[in-house]
Amino acid sequence: MKLCKIVPSVLVAIAAFANVSLQSADEPGWRALFNGKDLTGWDGNPELWSVKEGIILGKITGPEQIPYNQFLIWRGGVLKNFEVRATIRQAGNNSGIQYRSDELKNVGPWAIGGYQCDIHPNPAYNGQQYHERGRGIIFFNGQKGVVDDKGQKYLLSQKEPLKVEVEQWHEYTVIAVGNKLTHKIDGQVVMEMTDHEVAKRALAGLLAIQIHRGPAMTVEIKEVRLKELPEGGVVTLAEEPLPADAKLVAPPKPRPAANKAKKKE
């Protein structure tokens, strides 16, 4: 067998890559929330959730299977400030990482409401801030903004949404520190917001993964890691005033009265 000569620069690159891989797999402060074998520590509808070949699988067969969005809830505790990373792919509808959320037993088992990092085939929605059973869409993929103390939304900056194929594996990251929230896809920031609406924001809550009512769909998760961060970090509008060029985001226009009447019928 003929031996190939490997130049020193290649050896250095290989060593550096190996070192980065080892560091990322064993970074201090991080812990795995999924053991790769079963759903120990998680709670969800057993008809929807299972583990196959080391991957969490959520699956529905159609709109009649569940009457509302359901979630696989991590039962390891209530999270305040943290960073969570999950490697996910989904097909057929949409999913999301729910965080700082509340369990809504009045809706039904495994119902959740609160902040969500959306996982959606529409690039503008993928990685957006969606308030499940609350304020709805707050900021899209590509946006950085502020919700003031009256609930008005202000856009600070905007760029083209990061486009990825959600049917392929991607790492989604959520960082929550005080009232500042950040979403990333594959390490790239796609949404940043500061939430000053005290009555509707959350500084602590549950972590969960969504399976969306509707068409047949699957969501798969093969890694979930958590790093809890020091408490604090809440800022006020007095401490961080809105910049002069902040743009007020107009609320959605109400539907015409005729449509409303038709809907009631």
XYZ file of C-alpha atoms in Angstrom:
265
model
C 0.000 0.000 0.000
C 1.332 3.396 -0.987
C 1.585 5.857 1.892
C 0.471 9.449 1.318
C 2.546 12.250 2.711
C 0.546 14.587 4.936
C 1.898 18.098 5.103
C 2.292 19.699 8.543
C -0.362 22.353 7.868
C -2.957 19.635 7.266
C -1.962 17.912 10.497
C -2.373 21.182 12.361
C -5.826 21.708 10.849
C -6.911 18.175 11.746
C -5.664 18.590 15.297
C -7.416 21.928 15.637
C -10.687 20.478 14.355
C -10.443 17.539 16.734
C -9.757 19.885 19.635
C -12.780 22.061 18.789
C -14.979 18.970 18.546
C -13.812 17.721 21.927
C -14.326 21.123 23.497
C -17.840 21.500 22.104
C -18.775 18.042 23.365
C -17.495 18.748 26.871
C -17.887 22.483 27.488
C -18.089 23.348 31.198
C -21.543 24.133 32.528
C -23.447 22.226 29.859
C -25.563 19.153 30.501
C -27.500 16.831 28.240
C -31.275 16.769 28.728
C -31.807 13.683 26.535
C -30.048 10.423 27.362
C -30.288 9.043 23.830
C -32.230 5.980 25.013
C -35.654 6.943 26.338
C -37.793 9.876 27.481
C -36.595 9.896 31.074
C -37.056 13.452 32.376
C -39.613 14.316 29.701
C -43.416 14.160 29.727
C -45.660 13.971 26.685
C -48.534 12.136 25.041
C -47.230 8.562 24.564
C -49.282 8.276 21.386
C -47.176 11.049 19.834
C -43.673 10.742 21.292
C -41.103 7.950 21.233
C -37.366 7.328 20.908
C -36.042 5.476 17.857
C -32.377 4.856 17.067
C -31.239 7.465 19.579
C -33.595 10.175 18.316
C -36.698 11.680 19.929
C -39.565 11.307 17.451
C -42.804 13.250 17.586
C -45.431 12.217 15.059
C -49.091 12.829 14.228
C -51.077 11.261 11.401
C -53.531 14.078 10.719
C -55.705 16.910 12.084
C -58.124 14.630 13.927
C -55.492 13.012 16.121
C -55.083 15.929 18.543
C -57.507 18.832 19.182
C -54.796 21.373 20.051
C -51.018 21.821 19.832
C -49.277 19.494 22.270
C -45.804 19.483 23.766
C -43.100 17.205 25.078
C -42.326 18.890 28.396
C -38.973 18.735 30.174
C -39.706 18.010 33.827
C -36.266 18.867 35.171
C -37.401 22.161 36.652
C -38.328 25.773 35.953
C -35.708 27.685 33.958
C -34.823 31.360 34.435
C -31.650 32.516 32.656
C -30.169 29.893 30.354
C -28.892 28.842 26.963
C -30.366 25.764 25.329
C -29.242 24.102 22.109
C -31.204 21.441 20.250
C -30.520 19.724 16.937
C -33.851 19.336 15.166
C -35.490 18.562 11.868
C -39.196 18.512 11.042
C -41.455 17.801 8.099
C -45.126 18.210 7.239
C -46.074 21.246 9.330
C -44.137 23.190 11.981
C -42.712 22.777 15.465
C -40.892 24.913 18.008
C -38.854 25.143 21.188
C -41.129 26.428 23.932
C -39.425 28.157 26.867
C -40.189 30.210 29.972
C -43.665 28.831 29.419
C -46.677 27.786 31.496
C -48.576 24.527 31.510
C -52.227 25.187 30.577
C -54.177 22.395 32.220
C -57.443 24.234 31.517
C -56.774 23.630 27.805
C -55.840 19.984 28.288
C -52.926 17.627 28.958
C -49.535 18.703 27.615
C -50.793 22.163 26.556
C -48.258 24.994 26.896
C -48.304 28.759 26.456
C -45.440 31.238 26.285
C -42.314 32.125 24.316
C -41.462 29.939 21.331
C -38.539 29.699 18.944
C -40.526 28.635 15.904
C -39.303 25.853 13.603
C -41.123 26.519 10.358
C -40.605 25.926 6.602
C -41.330 29.610 5.870
C -37.946 31.387 6.310
C -39.530 34.483 7.892
C -41.173 32.322 10.559
C -38.289 29.920 11.153
C -36.505 31.002 14.333
C -39.007 33.815 14.922
C -40.355 34.805 18.344
C -43.869 33.429 18.598
C -45.909 33.770 21.791
C -47.980 30.570 21.945
C -51.514 31.259 23.217
C -50.517 34.848 23.864
C -49.290 37.712 21.731
C -48.724 35.644 18.588
C -45.866 36.674 16.293
C -43.666 39.233 18.027
C -40.558 39.458 15.796
C -39.651 37.575 12.617
C -36.433 35.872 11.542
C -34.012 38.690 10.716
C -35.456 41.218 13.153
C -34.157 42.872 16.307
C -36.686 44.750 18.366
C -38.177 45.953 21.615
C -41.612 45.510 23.164
C -42.263 48.557 25.354
C -44.105 48.665 28.677
C -47.432 49.228 26.887
C -46.982 46.263 24.558
C -46.048 48.299 21.483
C -43.422 46.739 19.234
C -40.468 48.720 17.877
C -38.108 47.476 15.194
C -34.448 48.369 15.754
C -32.949 46.599 12.747
C -33.872 44.141 10.044
C -32.030 41.904 7.608
C -32.944 39.132 5.188
C -34.140 36.036 7.040
C -31.670 33.167 7.220
C -32.938 30.455 4.876
C -32.444 26.779 5.728
C -34.193 23.523 4.842
C -36.059 22.549 8.007
C -36.311 18.935 6.815
C -32.553 18.729 7.346
C -30.761 18.774 10.708
C -30.059 22.235 12.160
C -28.993 23.446 15.583
C -31.451 25.852 17.183
C -30.241 27.963 20.124
C -32.279 29.975 22.608
C -30.586 32.386 25.023
C -32.687 34.015 27.738
C -31.080 36.536 30.109
C -33.386 38.793 32.091
C -35.841 40.273 29.606
C -33.480 39.858 26.639
C -34.132 36.901 24.324
C -32.006 35.650 21.428
C -32.630 32.902 18.857
C -29.951 31.354 16.652
C -29.915 28.837 13.813
C -26.628 27.024 13.256
C -24.882 29.641 15.381
C -26.240 32.650 13.478
C -28.450 35.134 15.326
C -31.861 35.306 13.648
C -33.980 37.128 16.265
C -33.232 39.424 19.205
C -35.718 41.165 21.436
C -36.065 42.976 24.749
C -39.444 42.543 26.433
C -40.630 45.359 28.711
C -44.302 44.314 28.796
C -44.344 43.196 32.425
C -47.910 41.865 32.383
C -47.253 39.460 29.501
C -43.544 38.633 29.572
C -42.018 35.750 31.542
C -38.744 35.588 33.437
C -39.034 31.884 34.270
C -40.933 28.834 33.069
C -40.978 25.436 31.417
C -39.022 24.077 28.447
C -40.833 21.960 25.849
C -40.931 20.836 22.202
C -44.047 21.396 20.095
C -45.990 19.080 17.858
C -48.488 21.128 15.856
C -52.086 20.158 15.307
C -52.994 19.820 11.637
C -51.524 17.870 8.735
C -49.488 14.727 9.318
C -46.041 15.746 10.548
C -42.888 14.576 12.263
C -40.350 16.350 14.417
C -37.047 14.742 15.371
C -34.587 15.825 18.059
C -31.225 14.166 18.538
C -29.453 16.530 20.940
C -30.742 18.830 23.673
C -28.221 20.608 25.888
C -28.713 23.165 28.624
C -26.479 25.701 30.333
C -28.047 27.608 33.192
C -26.820 31.202 33.567
C -26.608 33.567 36.557
C -29.813 35.297 37.590
C -30.512 38.959 36.862
C -30.154 40.889 33.635
C -33.535 42.614 33.568
C -33.217 46.096 32.029
C -35.743 48.933 31.968
C -36.613 51.444 29.270
C -35.041 54.129 31.459
C -31.769 52.193 31.439
C -31.939 51.401 27.713
C -34.154 54.020 26.017
C -35.485 53.386 22.550
C -33.154 54.813 19.910
C -34.479 57.750 17.905
C -34.662 55.691 14.703
C -36.703 52.836 16.229
C -39.719 52.080 14.024
C -43.114 51.424 15.544
C -44.539 48.167 14.187
C -48.182 48.707 13.315
C -50.569 46.123 14.785
C -52.444 43.875 12.326
C -55.487 45.496 10.762
C -58.821 44.200 12.134
C -60.919 42.091 9.828
C -63.899 43.741 8.120
C -67.153 43.571 10.082
C -68.705 41.296 7.452
C -65.966 38.737 7.927
C -66.383 38.885 11.694
C -70.134 38.319 11.415
C -69.613 35.412 9.063
C -67.098 33.866 11.427
C -69.559 34.060 14.349
C -72.184 32.244 12.317
